[in-house]
XYZ file of C-alpha atoms in Angstrom:
110
model
C 0.000 0.000 0.000
C 1.403 3.377 -1.002
C 2.063 5.854 1.758
C 0.132 9.102 1.738
C 3.445 10.976 1.784
C 4.576 9.151 -1.364
C 1.279 9.813 -3.150
C 1.140 13.469 -2.156
C 4.806 14.115 -2.972
C 4.463 12.478 -6.392
C 1.235 14.372 -7.165
C 2.756 17.707 -6.148
C 5.933 17.080 -8.133
C 3.859 16.130 -11.174
C 1.632 19.170 -10.757
C 4.628 21.495 -10.538
C 6.468 19.545 -13.245
C 9.470 19.054 -10.958
C 11.682 16.046 -11.550
C 13.592 14.215 -8.815
C 16.872 15.687 -10.031
C 15.556 19.256 -9.768
C 14.038 18.632 -6.326
C 17.359 17.172 -5.233
C 19.261 20.244 -6.392
C 16.791 22.636 -4.779
C 16.605 20.809 -1.429
C 20.140 19.473 -1.099
C 18.681 15.985 -0.570
C 20.254 13.248 -2.672
C 18.322 11.871 -5.624
C 18.645 8.388 -4.177
C 17.040 9.489 -0.911
C 14.184 11.223 -2.737
C 13.657 8.170 -4.919
C 13.396 6.157 -1.696
C 10.460 8.318 -0.635
C 8.828 7.758 -4.026
C 9.765 4.109 -4.550
C 8.067 0.820 -3.829
C 9.236 0.804 -0.203
C 8.241 4.458 0.243
C 9.649 5.558 3.558
C 8.598 8.767 5.294
C 11.407 11.288 5.837
C 12.435 12.765 9.165
C 10.808 16.102 10.023
C 13.763 18.277 8.955
C 13.845 16.647 5.521
C 10.069 16.937 5.124
C 10.361 20.650 5.934
C 13.009 21.143 3.203
C 10.816 19.360 0.650
C 7.705 21.285 1.702
C 9.557 24.614 1.522
C 10.795 23.968 -2.008
C 7.359 22.794 -3.162
C 5.706 25.689 -1.308
C 3.280 23.414 0.524
C 2.843 22.554 4.193
C 4.485 19.543 5.798
C 1.031 18.595 7.055
C -0.183 18.443 3.466
C 2.708 16.204 2.403
C 2.229 13.834 5.332
C -1.578 13.693 5.466
C -2.620 14.694 1.967
C -4.983 17.187 3.576
C -4.676 20.870 2.900
C -5.569 23.035 5.890
C -6.091 26.003 3.594
C -9.666 27.393 3.583
C -9.413 27.709 -0.172
C -8.539 24.058 -0.665
C -11.420 23.409 -3.063
C -10.576 26.495 -5.076
C -6.951 25.388 -5.208
C -7.963 21.905 -6.332
C -10.237 23.340 -9.028
C -7.413 25.574 -10.202
C -4.974 22.643 -10.248
C -7.431 20.546 -12.249
C -8.006 23.388 -14.695
C -4.271 23.802 -15.200
C -3.815 20.046 -15.691
C -6.234 20.229 -18.619
C -4.252 22.944 -20.404
C -1.969 22.234 -23.321
C 1.739 21.974 -22.503
C 2.525 25.402 -23.957
C -0.210 27.029 -21.867
C 1.031 25.219 -18.750
C 4.457 26.761 -19.377
C 2.868 30.195 -19.717
C 1.030 29.766 -16.388
C 4.199 28.538 -14.663
C 6.184 31.501 -16.035
C 3.464 33.917 -14.915
C 3.507 32.470 -11.392
C 7.293 32.902 -11.260
C 6.925 36.564 -12.251
C 4.311 37.064 -9.510
C 6.618 35.472 -6.945
C 9.363 37.954 -7.868
C 6.994 40.735 -6.848
C 6.129 38.951 -3.572
C 2.577 38.285 -4.722
C 1.077 35.415 -2.728
C 0.379 32.673 -5.252
C -1.894 29.733 -4.436
């Protein structure tokens, strides 16, 4: 049975189009260790490692561990994520680039 952490981490990485190699570079966690969290034996990381992953993915540790978002706008966020998933690849890139521009101006992005 897959762990919730594994499922949530994989879903978030897929949503953000982040590969293991990129997550490794951004967190300082080895690719092998990250693959262990995503693999068939799917272990759960210690708290400090979960915090690094959550920070890079801009999600809460609680979300990664439980799969539950404590955000009041969870349903809106899910609807937005689903809408983005249905976009063509070139439009997904445009949305991702736009979000990066907003982050540069310290605009809170869901």
